[in-house]
């Protein structure tokens, strides 16, 4: 069993905590730093007083992180988890995409599956009572501070193609309670001989927390709902908009035309200019019943 000080290795906070609760995101390259900038600005506009913590890996250029520092984020440098070479090989981008290809959408070139496991370092942030993790490719459209009082592990379902997917977890938004004991248990469970987590942290967390608590889809509205399940989309209800697969800062990606209203909204949050009244936005055209 590791001692407490050993379990805090691999994280280097630049400042002390300013709150007992925190929004947490992960930045592993300059692209996700752009995403996190829009995310941090969106959280700030909701009036939340919780800390905004950015976990970032050492390969991210300091210049890319400057906008996050300017927005008052608490910067915490993190190392990749101490995983075996076999584990790293199985989950490297080329091997993972070949073994478990993404057939529903396109992952951008800067997507590195192994980076996703750095999310687990959230459980080392023991100066916080509760954390809401949000992927850097998301924006928050209304105050969701009430989730800090929700139990661990709460997450929204991975619904974007079919209503049959409500039993599947999406790890783009979740509620957690930092704990070194939990983090140690995760490390022991994560890297077992031959194990393969086909959707990295998402599959692992669903397995580690089999009795996870479901949040409404509006707490993690996946962008593909816009054209696959438009009957679920009501702007007045959407709390978090998650740009899974193609990213809104990519130029002319394959779904750009279909997702233009969502891309325009992200661009407004990223620039901080022309942010519209969310409830006044037009909902997608509903699919006619057969």
CSV table of C-alpha atoms in Angstrom, one decimal:
chain,number,residue,atom,x,y,z
A,1,UNK,CA,0.0,0.0,0.0
A,2,UNK,CA,1.3,3.4,-1.0
A,3,UNK,CA,1.6,6.2,1.6
A,4,UNK,CA,-0.3,9.5,1.1
A,5,UNK,CA,2.7,11.4,0.0
A,6,UNK,CA,3.5,8.8,-2.6
A,7,UNK,CA,0.0,8.9,-3.9
A,8,UNK,CA,0.4,12.7,-4.6
A,9,UNK,CA,3.3,12.1,-7.0
A,10,UNK,CA,2.7,13.1,-10.5
A,11,UNK,CA,0.8,16.3,-9.9
A,12,UNK,CA,2.3,19.8,-9.5
A,13,UNK,CA,-0.2,22.6,-8.6
A,14,UNK,CA,1.0,26.1,-9.3
A,15,UNK,CA,-1.3,27.7,-6.7
A,16,UNK,CA,-3.4,26.7,-3.7
A,17,UNK,CA,-7.1,25.9,-3.9
A,18,UNK,CA,-9.5,28.8,-3.5
A,19,UNK,CA,-12.7,26.8,-3.0
A,20,UNK,CA,-13.9,23.5,-1.6
A,21,UNK,CA,-15.4,22.6,-5.0
A,22,UNK,CA,-13.8,22.6,-8.5
A,23,UNK,CA,-14.6,22.3,-12.1
A,24,UNK,CA,-11.8,20.2,-13.6
A,25,UNK,CA,-10.7,19.7,-17.2
A,26,UNK,CA,-7.7,18.2,-19.0
A,27,UNK,CA,-5.4,19.8,-21.6
A,28,UNK,CA,-2.9,17.6,-23.4
A,29,UNK,CA,-2.0,19.8,-26.4
A,30,UNK,CA,-2.6,23.2,-27.9
A,31,UNK,CA,-5.8,22.2,-29.5
A,32,UNK,CA,-7.4,21.2,-26.2
A,33,UNK,CA,-6.0,24.4,-24.7
A,34,UNK,CA,-8.3,26.3,-27.2
A,35,UNK,CA,-11.2,24.1,-26.1
A,36,UNK,CA,-10.5,24.7,-22.4
A,37,UNK,CA,-10.4,28.4,-23.0
A,38,UNK,CA,-14.0,28.4,-24.3
A,39,UNK,CA,-15.0,26.1,-21.5
A,40,UNK,CA,-13.4,28.2,-18.7
A,41,UNK,CA,-15.0,31.4,-20.1
A,42,UNK,CA,-18.4,29.6,-20.2
A,43,UNK,CA,-18.2,28.4,-16.6
A,44,UNK,CA,-17.2,31.9,-15.5
A,45,UNK,CA,-20.2,33.4,-17.2
A,46,UNK,CA,-22.6,31.2,-15.2
A,47,UNK,CA,-21.6,33.0,-12.0
A,48,UNK,CA,-20.0,30.0,-10.3
A,49,UNK,CA,-17.5,30.6,-7.5
A,50,UNK,CA,-15.9,27.2,-7.7
A,51,UNK,CA,-12.3,26.9,-8.8
A,52,UNK,CA,-11.6,26.0,-12.4
A,53,UNK,CA,-8.8,23.5,-12.4
A,54,UNK,CA,-6.8,22.7,-15.6
A,55,UNK,CA,-4.8,19.5,-15.5
A,56,UNK,CA,-2.2,19.9,-18.2
A,57,UNK,CA,0.6,17.6,-19.4
A,58,UNK,CA,4.2,18.7,-19.8
A,59,UNK,CA,4.1,18.7,-23.6
A,60,UNK,CA,1.7,21.7,-23.8
A,61,UNK,CA,3.4,24.9,-24.7
A,62,UNK,CA,3.2,27.6,-22.1
A,63,UNK,CA,1.9,30.1,-24.6
A,64,UNK,CA,-1.1,27.9,-25.3
A,65,UNK,CA,-1.9,27.9,-21.6
A,66,UNK,CA,-1.7,31.7,-21.2
A,67,UNK,CA,-5.4,32.4,-21.9
A,68,UNK,CA,-6.3,29.9,-19.2
A,69,UNK,CA,-4.1,31.6,-16.7
A,70,UNK,CA,-5.6,35.0,-17.7
A,71,UNK,CA,-9.1,33.6,-17.0
A,72,UNK,CA,-8.1,32.7,-13.5
A,73,UNK,CA,-7.8,29.0,-13.8
A,74,UNK,CA,-5.8,27.0,-11.3
A,75,UNK,CA,-3.1,25.3,-13.3
A,76,UNK,CA,-2.0,21.8,-12.2
A,77,UNK,CA,0.8,20.1,-14.2
A,78,UNK,CA,0.3,16.3,-14.3
A,79,UNK,CA,2.4,13.4,-15.5
A,80,UNK,CA,1.0,10.4,-17.4
A,81,UNK,CA,0.1,7.5,-15.2
A,82,UNK,CA,2.8,4.9,-14.4
A,83,UNK,CA,1.5,2.2,-16.7
A,84,UNK,CA,3.2,-0.8,-18.2
A,85,UNK,CA,4.7,-0.8,-21.6
A,86,UNK,CA,2.3,-3.5,-22.8
A,87,UNK,CA,-0.7,-1.4,-21.6
A,88,UNK,CA,0.7,1.7,-23.4
A,89,UNK,CA,1.2,-0.3,-26.6
A,90,UNK,CA,-2.4,-1.7,-26.5
A,91,UNK,CA,-3.8,1.8,-26.0
A,92,UNK,CA,-1.6,3.7,-28.4
A,93,UNK,CA,-3.6,5.6,-31.0
A,94,UNK,CA,-2.8,3.3,-34.0
A,95,UNK,CA,-3.4,0.0,-32.1
A,96,UNK,CA,-6.6,1.2,-30.4
A,97,UNK,CA,-8.1,2.7,-33.6
A,98,UNK,CA,-7.3,-0.6,-35.4
A,99,UNK,CA,-8.7,-2.8,-32.6
A,100,UNK,CA,-11.8,-0.7,-31.7
A,101,UNK,CA,-12.3,1.7,-34.7
A,102,UNK,CA,-14.5,4.7,-34.3
A,103,UNK,CA,-17.2,4.1,-36.9
A,104,UNK,CA,-19.8,6.8,-35.9
A,105,UNK,CA,-17.6,9.9,-36.2
A,106,UNK,CA,-14.1,11.1,-36.9
A,107,UNK,CA,-11.5,11.6,-34.2
A,108,UNK,CA,-9.1,14.5,-35.0
A,109,UNK,CA,-5.5,13.9,-35.7
A,110,UNK,CA,-4.5,15.4,-32.3
A,111,UNK,CA,-6.5,12.8,-30.4
A,112,UNK,CA,-4.2,10.6,-28.3
A,113,UNK,CA,-6.2,7.9,-26.4
A,114,UNK,CA,-3.5,7.3,-23.8
A,115,UNK,CA,-3.8,10.9,-22.7
A,116,UNK,CA,-7.4,10.3,-21.5
A,117,UNK,CA,-6.2,8.2,-18.6
A,118,UNK,CA,-4.7,11.4,-17.1
A,119,UNK,CA,-8.3,12.3,-16.1
A,120,UNK,CA,-7.9,9.8,-13.2
A,121,UNK,CA,-5.5,12.3,-11.5
A,122,UNK,CA,-8.6,14.2,-10.5
A,123,UNK,CA,-8.8,11.8,-7.6
A,124,UNK,CA,-5.5,13.2,-6.3
A,125,UNK,CA,-7.0,16.7,-5.9
A,126,UNK,CA,-7.7,16.0,-2.2
A,127,UNK,CA,-8.0,19.7,-1.3
A,128,UNK,CA,-11.4,19.6,-2.9
A,129,UNK,CA,-14.6,18.1,-1.4
A,130,UNK,CA,-16.2,17.6,-4.8
A,131,UNK,CA,-15.3,18.0,-8.5
A,132,UNK,CA,-17.2,18.2,-11.7
A,133,UNK,CA,-15.0,17.0,-14.5
A,134,UNK,CA,-15.8,18.4,-18.0
A,135,UNK,CA,-14.0,17.5,-21.2
A,136,UNK,CA,-12.2,20.5,-22.8
A,137,UNK,CA,-14.3,20.1,-25.9
A,138,UNK,CA,-17.4,21.3,-24.1
A,139,UNK,CA,-19.1,24.5,-23.0
A,140,UNK,CA,-21.4,25.2,-20.0
A,141,UNK,CA,-24.5,27.1,-20.9
A,142,UNK,CA,-26.1,27.4,-17.4
A,143,UNK,CA,-25.0,27.1,-13.8
A,144,UNK,CA,-24.6,23.5,-12.8
A,145,UNK,CA,-23.1,24.0,-9.3
A,146,UNK,CA,-25.9,21.9,-7.9
A,147,UNK,CA,-24.0,18.9,-9.2
A,148,UNK,CA,-21.4,19.4,-6.5
A,149,UNK,CA,-23.9,17.9,-4.1
A,150,UNK,CA,-24.5,14.9,-6.2
A,151,UNK,CA,-23.0,11.5,-5.3
A,152,UNK,CA,-19.9,9.9,-6.8
A,153,UNK,CA,-20.1,8.6,-9.4
A,154,UNK,CA,-22.7,10.6,-11.4
A,155,UNK,CA,-22.5,10.9,-15.2
A,156,UNK,CA,-24.8,11.4,-18.2
A,157,UNK,CA,-25.4,8.6,-20.7
A,158,UNK,CA,-23.6,8.2,-24.0
A,159,UNK,CA,-26.7,9.0,-26.1
A,160,UNK,CA,-26.2,10.5,-29.5
A,161,UNK,CA,-27.5,7.9,-32.0
A,162,UNK,CA,-30.2,5.9,-30.3
A,163,UNK,CA,-32.3,6.0,-27.2
A,164,UNK,CA,-31.2,2.4,-26.6
A,165,UNK,CA,-27.8,3.8,-25.4
A,166,UNK,CA,-29.1,5.2,-22.0
A,167,UNK,CA,-27.3,2.4,-20.2
A,168,UNK,CA,-23.9,3.5,-21.5
A,169,UNK,CA,-21.8,6.1,-19.7
A,170,UNK,CA,-20.1,9.1,-21.3
A,171,UNK,CA,-17.1,10.4,-19.3
A,172,UNK,CA,-17.2,13.9,-20.8
A,173,UNK,CA,-19.1,15.2,-17.7
A,174,UNK,CA,-19.0,13.5,-14.3
A,175,UNK,CA,-19.1,14.2,-10.6
A,176,UNK,CA,-16.4,12.8,-8.3
A,177,UNK,CA,-15.0,13.1,-4.8
A,178,UNK,CA,-11.2,13.2,-4.7
A,179,UNK,CA,-9.7,10.4,-2.6
A,180,UNK,CA,-6.2,8.9,-2.5
A,181,UNK,CA,-7.7,5.5,-1.6
A,182,UNK,CA,-9.9,5.6,-4.7
A,183,UNK,CA,-6.9,6.7,-6.8
A,184,UNK,CA,-4.8,3.8,-5.5
A,185,UNK,CA,-7.6,1.3,-6.2
A,186,UNK,CA,-7.9,2.7,-9.7
A,187,UNK,CA,-4.2,2.2,-10.4
A,188,UNK,CA,-4.4,-1.4,-9.2
A,189,UNK,CA,-7.5,-2.1,-11.4
A,190,UNK,CA,-6.5,-0.2,-14.5
A,191,UNK,CA,-3.3,-2.0,-15.6
A,192,UNK,CA,-4.1,-5.7,-15.5
A,193,UNK,CA,-2.4,-8.3,-17.8
A,194,UNK,CA,-4.0,-8.2,-21.3
A,195,UNK,CA,-6.7,-5.7,-20.3
A,196,UNK,CA,-8.0,-3.5,-23.1
A,197,UNK,CA,-10.2,-0.5,-22.4
A,198,UNK,CA,-11.7,0.1,-25.8
A,199,UNK,CA,-12.8,3.7,-25.0
A,200,UNK,CA,-10.0,4.3,-22.5
A,201,UNK,CA,-11.1,6.2,-19.4
A,202,UNK,CA,-14.8,6.0,-20.3
A,203,UNK,CA,-14.9,2.2,-20.4
A,204,UNK,CA,-12.7,2.0,-17.3
A,205,UNK,CA,-14.9,4.3,-15.3
A,206,UNK,CA,-18.0,2.5,-16.3
A,207,UNK,CA,-16.4,-0.7,-15.1
A,208,UNK,CA,-14.9,0.8,-11.9
A,209,UNK,CA,-18.2,2.4,-10.9
A,210,UNK,CA,-20.8,-0.2,-12.1
A,211,UNK,CA,-23.6,1.5,-10.0
A,212,UNK,CA,-23.0,4.9,-11.5
A,213,UNK,CA,-25.8,7.4,-11.1
A,214,UNK,CA,-27.3,8.7,-14.3
A,215,UNK,CA,-27.6,12.5,-15.0
A,216,UNK,CA,-30.0,13.9,-17.5
A,217,UNK,CA,-28.7,14.0,-21.1
A,218,UNK,CA,-28.9,17.8,-20.9
A,219,UNK,CA,-26.0,17.8,-18.5
A,220,UNK,CA,-23.8,16.4,-21.3
A,221,UNK,CA,-25.6,17.0,-24.6
A,222,UNK,CA,-23.5,15.4,-27.3
A,223,UNK,CA,-23.4,17.4,-30.5
A,224,UNK,CA,-24.5,14.5,-32.7
A,225,UNK,CA,-27.9,14.6,-31.0
A,226,UNK,CA,-28.4,17.8,-33.1
A,227,UNK,CA,-28.9,15.7,-36.3
A,228,UNK,CA,-29.5,12.2,-35.0
A,229,UNK,CA,-32.0,12.8,-32.3
A,230,UNK,CA,-33.3,16.3,-32.8
A,231,UNK,CA,-36.5,15.6,-30.8
A,232,UNK,CA,-34.3,15.5,-27.7
A,233,UNK,CA,-32.9,19.0,-28.3
A,234,UNK,CA,-34.3,21.9,-26.4
A,235,UNK,CA,-31.9,24.8,-26.0
A,236,UNK,CA,-33.7,26.0,-22.9
A,237,UNK,CA,-32.8,22.7,-21.2
A,238,UNK,CA,-29.2,22.2,-22.4
A,239,UNK,CA,-26.7,22.8,-19.5
A,240,UNK,CA,-23.5,21.4,-21.1
A,241,UNK,CA,-22.9,21.1,-24.8
A,242,UNK,CA,-20.2,18.5,-25.6
A,243,UNK,CA,-18.5,18.5,-29.0
A,244,UNK,CA,-17.6,14.8,-29.3
A,245,UNK,CA,-15.8,13.6,-32.4
A,246,UNK,CA,-15.1,16.6,-34.7
A,247,UNK,CA,-14.1,19.8,-32.8
A,248,UNK,CA,-15.6,23.2,-33.4
A,249,UNK,CA,-12.2,24.9,-33.9
A,250,UNK,CA,-11.2,22.5,-36.7
A,251,UNK,CA,-11.4,24.2,-40.1
A,252,UNK,CA,-14.0,22.6,-42.5
A,253,UNK,CA,-14.4,19.3,-40.8
A,254,UNK,CA,-16.7,16.7,-42.4
A,255,UNK,CA,-19.7,17.7,-40.3
A,256,UNK,CA,-19.1,21.4,-40.2
A,257,UNK,CA,-22.2,22.3,-42.4
A,258,UNK,CA,-24.6,20.2,-40.4
A,259,UNK,CA,-23.3,21.5,-37.1
A,260,UNK,CA,-22.8,25.2,-38.1
A,261,UNK,CA,-25.1,26.6,-35.4
A,262,UNK,CA,-23.2,24.7,-32.7
A,263,UNK,CA,-19.8,25.7,-34.1
A,264,UNK,CA,-20.9,29.4,-34.2
A,265,UNK,CA,-21.9,29.2,-30.6
A,266,UNK,CA,-18.5,27.7,-29.6
A,267,UNK,CA,-16.7,30.4,-31.5
A,268,UNK,CA,-18.6,33.1,-29.6
A,269,UNK,CA,-17.6,31.6,-26.3
A,270,UNK,CA,-14.0,31.2,-27.4
A,271,UNK,CA,-13.7,34.8,-28.5
A,272,UNK,CA,-16.0,36.2,-25.7
A,273,UNK,CA,-17.9,38.2,-28.3
A,274,UNK,CA,-21.4,38.0,-29.5
A,275,UNK,CA,-22.6,35.3,-27.1
A,276,UNK,CA,-26.3,34.9,-27.7
A,277,UNK,CA,-29.2,34.3,-25.4
A,278,UNK,CA,-29.3,30.5,-25.3
A,279,UNK,CA,-33.0,30.1,-24.8
A,280,UNK,CA,-33.7,32.2,-27.9
A,281,UNK,CA,-31.7,30.0,-30.3
A,282,UNK,CA,-33.6,27.9,-32.8
A,283,UNK,CA,-33.9,24.2,-32.1
A,284,UNK,CA,-33.0,21.7,-34.9
A,285,UNK,CA,-35.7,20.6,-37.2
A,286,UNK,CA,-37.6,17.7,-35.8
A,287,UNK,CA,-37.6,14.4,-37.6
A,288,UNK,CA,-41.0,13.6,-39.0
A,289,UNK,CA,-42.6,10.5,-37.6
A,290,UNK,CA,-42.7,7.5,-39.9
